[in-house]
Amino acid sequence: MKNLKTTIIRRMTLLLLSGIGLFSTGCKKDNPAPAPAPIVYPEQNPIPAFRTAAGFNQQMNAVINNADNEFGIRFTPTVNGKINSVIVRIPGTRAGLRVTIWDAATQAILRTETIDVTTAGTEAVKIITPVQLLKDNEYVISMNSDDWYYRTRTNNSAATYPVTAGDIKITGYGYTNGPAQKYPAGFTVFSFAGDLSFYFQRTE
């Protein structure tokens, strides 16, 4: 009789422990671990690093009250991302300076922004509704102005493209004469005029 009671107690104990285990497992399923927070990548301004790598920080002249020109750079993001802000610096002042973002393959305008430059020689930054950019697609960003900084390498030698700066690969610099919003189709490796740049942020 004693052995029977002992056996019954052991079985009841095992059943109780099993029930606790199942209850514990069920609770875990009802309370899954929270999903990891999405990665927020820092913004990048690729143009200063590009100018240094290309040698266009070696010589600079200010051009003031000249003819209007559309100056632009071609570039390719190496990751998906977006342009959050545009940045210009000119040796004069100008209300409503026009900045354009283009699709390089089709020359279609993706975005037009205007920015007021109120202080000569100082960067003017405009936060914009983000422009989404796709990895490995080529784009152009350009500005139109009659004031600009003209940059060359020592002895006016040629720069070598492409130049990679962070997640952006600069593939060329170009220009078009006149005030009209025209794609800057005349490209050169001997100079860089602007100064025009942007803040890029990787999204994935």
Short mmCIF file of C-alpha atoms in Angstrom, two decimals:
data_model
loop_
_atom_site.label_atom_id
_atom_site.label_comp_id
_atom_site.label_asym_id
_atom_site.label_seq_id
_atom_site.Cartn_x
_atom_site.Cartn_y
_atom_site.Cartn_z
CA MET A 1 0.00 0.00 0.00
CA LYS A 2 2.81 2.38 0.89
CA ASN A 3 4.50 1.75 -2.48
CA LEU A 4 1.22 2.45 -4.31
CA LYS A 5 0.78 5.77 -2.52
CA THR A 6 4.36 6.74 -3.34
CA THR A 7 3.83 5.90 -7.02
CA ILE A 8 0.61 7.95 -7.17
CA ILE A 9 2.30 10.96 -5.53
CA ARG A 10 5.21 10.80 -8.00
CA ARG A 11 2.86 10.65 -10.98
CA MET A 12 0.81 13.58 -9.68
CA THR A 13 4.01 15.58 -9.17
CA LEU A 14 5.17 14.87 -12.74
CA LEU A 15 1.78 15.86 -14.14
CA LEU A 16 1.83 19.10 -12.13
CA LEU A 17 5.34 19.98 -13.33
CA SER A 18 4.38 19.21 -16.92
CA GLY A 19 1.38 21.52 -16.63
CA ILE A 20 3.53 24.31 -15.28
CA GLY A 21 5.94 23.84 -18.19
CA LEU A 22 3.14 24.01 -20.75
CA PHE A 23 1.70 27.10 -19.09
CA SER A 24 5.11 28.76 -19.11
CA THR A 25 5.64 27.92 -22.80
CA GLY A 26 2.21 29.31 -23.66
CA CYS A 27 3.02 32.58 -21.89
CA LYS A 28 6.20 32.96 -23.89
CA LYS A 29 4.26 32.58 -27.14
CA ASP A 30 1.77 35.20 -26.04
CA ASN A 31 4.59 37.70 -25.31
CA PRO A 32 7.04 37.61 -28.23
CA ALA A 33 10.27 39.57 -28.07
CA PRO A 34 9.96 43.11 -29.52
CA ALA A 35 11.25 43.65 -33.05
CA PRO A 36 14.64 45.36 -33.26
CA ALA A 37 14.53 49.11 -33.90
CA PRO A 38 15.21 50.07 -37.54
CA ILE A 39 18.69 51.41 -38.29
CA VAL A 40 18.82 55.17 -38.81
CA TYR A 41 21.87 55.98 -40.92
CA PRO A 42 23.67 59.34 -40.57
CA GLU A 43 23.42 62.02 -43.24
CA GLN A 44 26.39 62.51 -45.55
CA ASN A 45 27.58 65.50 -47.56
CA PRO A 46 29.80 63.86 -50.20
CA ILE A 47 31.03 66.99 -51.98
CA PRO A 48 33.81 68.19 -49.61
CA ALA A 49 35.44 64.75 -49.71
CA PHE A 50 35.00 64.66 -53.50
CA ARG A 51 36.71 68.04 -53.95
CA THR A 52 39.66 66.90 -51.86
CA ALA A 53 39.99 63.53 -53.61
CA ALA A 54 39.64 65.09 -57.09
CA GLY A 55 42.08 67.91 -56.29
CA PHE A 56 39.50 70.67 -56.78
CA ASN A 57 40.40 72.14 -53.41
CA GLN A 58 43.81 73.23 -54.73
CA GLN A 59 42.89 76.43 -56.60
CA MET A 60 39.73 78.54 -56.33
CA ASN A 61 38.59 81.85 -57.81
CA ALA A 62 35.38 83.77 -57.14
CA VAL A 63 33.38 84.73 -60.24
CA ILE A 64 30.81 87.50 -59.64
CA ASN A 65 28.11 88.95 -61.91
CA ASN A 66 29.07 86.85 -64.90
CA ALA A 67 26.67 85.15 -67.33
CA ASP A 68 24.17 82.68 -65.91
CA ASN A 69 25.15 79.03 -66.12
CA GLU A 70 23.63 75.71 -65.09
CA PHE A 71 26.36 73.87 -63.15
CA GLY A 72 25.94 70.25 -62.14
CA ILE A 73 27.54 67.02 -61.02
CA ARG A 74 26.63 63.50 -62.06
CA PHE A 75 26.56 60.95 -59.28
CA THR A 76 25.47 57.41 -58.44
CA PRO A 77 24.45 56.23 -54.96
CA THR A 78 25.96 52.87 -54.02
CA VAL A 79 22.98 52.19 -51.69
CA ASN A 80 19.31 53.13 -51.69
CA GLY A 81 18.79 56.46 -49.98
CA LYS A 82 17.38 59.97 -50.15
CA ILE A 83 18.42 63.60 -50.46
CA ASN A 84 17.17 65.50 -47.41
CA SER A 85 18.70 68.94 -48.01
CA VAL A 86 20.40 71.01 -50.70
CA ILE A 87 23.36 73.28 -49.98
CA VAL A 88 24.75 76.17 -52.03
CA ARG A 89 27.56 78.67 -51.50
CA ILE A 90 28.23 81.51 -53.90
CA PRO A 91 30.37 84.69 -53.68
CA GLY A 92 27.28 86.90 -53.87
CA THR A 93 23.64 86.95 -52.82
CA ARG A 94 20.65 85.73 -54.76
CA ALA A 95 16.98 85.27 -53.98
CA GLY A 96 15.38 82.13 -55.37
CA LEU A 97 18.53 80.43 -56.64
CA ARG A 98 17.31 77.39 -58.56
CA VAL A 99 18.52 73.87 -57.80
CA THR A 100 17.45 70.92 -59.97
CA ILE A 101 17.75 67.16 -59.47
CA TRP A 102 17.68 65.17 -62.72
CA ASP A 103 17.56 61.56 -63.85
CA ALA A 104 20.78 61.25 -65.86
CA ALA A 105 19.54 58.53 -68.21
CA THR A 106 16.36 60.33 -69.32
CA GLN A 107 17.35 63.91 -68.42
CA ALA A 108 13.95 64.17 -66.73
CA ILE A 109 13.56 66.64 -63.87
CA LEU A 110 12.91 64.85 -60.59
CA ARG A 111 12.75 67.93 -58.37
CA THR A 112 13.16 71.71 -58.58
CA GLU A 113 13.94 73.72 -55.44
CA THR A 114 14.72 77.40 -54.88
CA ILE A 115 16.93 78.65 -52.10
CA ASP A 116 17.61 82.19 -50.89
CA VAL A 117 21.29 83.05 -50.52
CA THR A 118 21.35 86.05 -48.19
CA THR A 119 25.04 86.10 -47.21
CA ALA A 120 27.88 85.94 -49.73
CA GLY A 121 30.46 83.22 -49.17
CA THR A 122 28.34 81.37 -46.61
CA GLU A 123 26.57 78.03 -47.07
CA ALA A 124 22.80 78.27 -47.45
CA VAL A 125 21.02 75.04 -46.54
CA LYS A 126 17.42 74.16 -47.41
CA ILE A 127 15.69 71.12 -45.93
CA ILE A 128 13.44 69.61 -48.61
CA THR A 129 10.83 66.91 -48.94
CA PRO A 130 13.16 63.91 -49.42
CA VAL A 131 14.02 62.83 -52.96
CA GLN A 132 14.30 59.03 -53.06
CA LEU A 133 17.35 57.67 -54.92
CA LEU A 134 17.94 54.11 -56.12
CA LYS A 135 21.19 52.23 -55.80
CA ASP A 136 23.32 52.27 -58.99
CA ASN A 137 21.05 54.76 -60.80
CA GLU A 138 22.80 57.87 -62.10
CA TYR A 139 21.53 61.35 -61.22
CA VAL A 140 22.55 64.97 -61.71
CA ILE A 141 22.15 67.86 -59.28
CA SER A 142 22.63 71.35 -60.72
CA MET A 143 22.19 75.02 -59.86
CA ASN A 144 21.80 78.14 -61.99
CA SER A 145 23.71 81.28 -61.04
CA ASP A 146 25.77 84.19 -62.36
CA ASP A 147 28.02 83.99 -59.26
CA TRP A 148 30.11 80.94 -58.50
CA TYR A 149 33.40 79.57 -57.26
CA TYR A 150 35.62 78.24 -60.02
CA ARG A 151 37.86 75.39 -58.88
CA THR A 152 40.79 73.76 -60.65
CA ARG A 153 43.68 71.47 -59.83
CA THR A 154 47.25 72.73 -59.58
CA ASN A 155 48.57 73.49 -63.10
CA ASN A 156 45.00 72.96 -64.40
CA SER A 157 45.55 69.21 -64.75
CA ALA A 158 42.68 66.77 -65.28
CA ALA A 159 40.79 65.03 -62.49
CA THR A 160 40.06 61.32 -62.68
CA TYR A 161 36.48 60.06 -62.40
CA PRO A 162 34.66 58.35 -60.77
CA VAL A 163 35.40 59.59 -57.24
CA THR A 164 33.77 57.72 -54.36
CA ALA A 165 32.85 59.73 -51.26
CA GLY A 166 30.95 57.70 -48.66
CA ASP A 167 27.89 56.13 -50.26
CA ILE A 168 28.03 58.42 -53.30
CA LYS A 169 30.12 57.94 -56.43
CA ILE A 170 30.72 61.20 -58.35
CA THR A 171 30.90 60.35 -62.06
CA GLY A 172 31.38 63.77 -63.67
CA TYR A 173 30.88 67.54 -63.66
CA GLY A 174 29.04 69.48 -66.34
CA TYR A 175 27.49 72.81 -67.31
CA THR A 176 25.18 74.55 -69.78
CA ASN A 177 25.24 78.28 -70.61
CA GLY A 178 22.22 80.48 -69.98
CA PRO A 179 19.51 81.00 -67.36
CA ALA A 180 17.14 78.32 -68.69
CA GLN A 181 16.54 75.09 -66.79
CA LYS A 182 18.52 72.86 -69.14
CA TYR A 183 20.35 69.62 -68.48
CA PRO A 184 24.10 70.37 -68.04
CA ALA A 185 25.34 68.37 -71.01
CA GLY A 186 28.83 69.86 -71.50
CA PHE A 187 31.16 67.86 -69.28
CA THR A 188 34.79 68.59 -68.39
CA VAL A 189 37.48 66.97 -66.22
CA PHE A 190 39.54 70.15 -65.82
CA SER A 191 37.35 72.26 -63.53
CA PHE A 192 34.52 72.28 -61.03
CA ALA A 193 32.16 75.23 -60.48
CA GLY A 194 29.51 75.64 -57.80
CA ASP A 195 29.62 75.32 -54.88
CA LEU A 196 26.63 72.98 -54.76
CA SER A 197 26.15 69.99 -52.51
CA PHE A 198 23.52 67.98 -50.64
CA TYR A 199 22.83 65.83 -47.62
CA PHE A 200 22.30 62.17 -48.52
CA GLN A 201 20.93 59.55 -46.12
CA ARG A 202 21.05 55.80 -46.66
CA THR A 203 17.66 54.13 -46.11
CA GLU A 204 18.50 50.40 -46.19
#
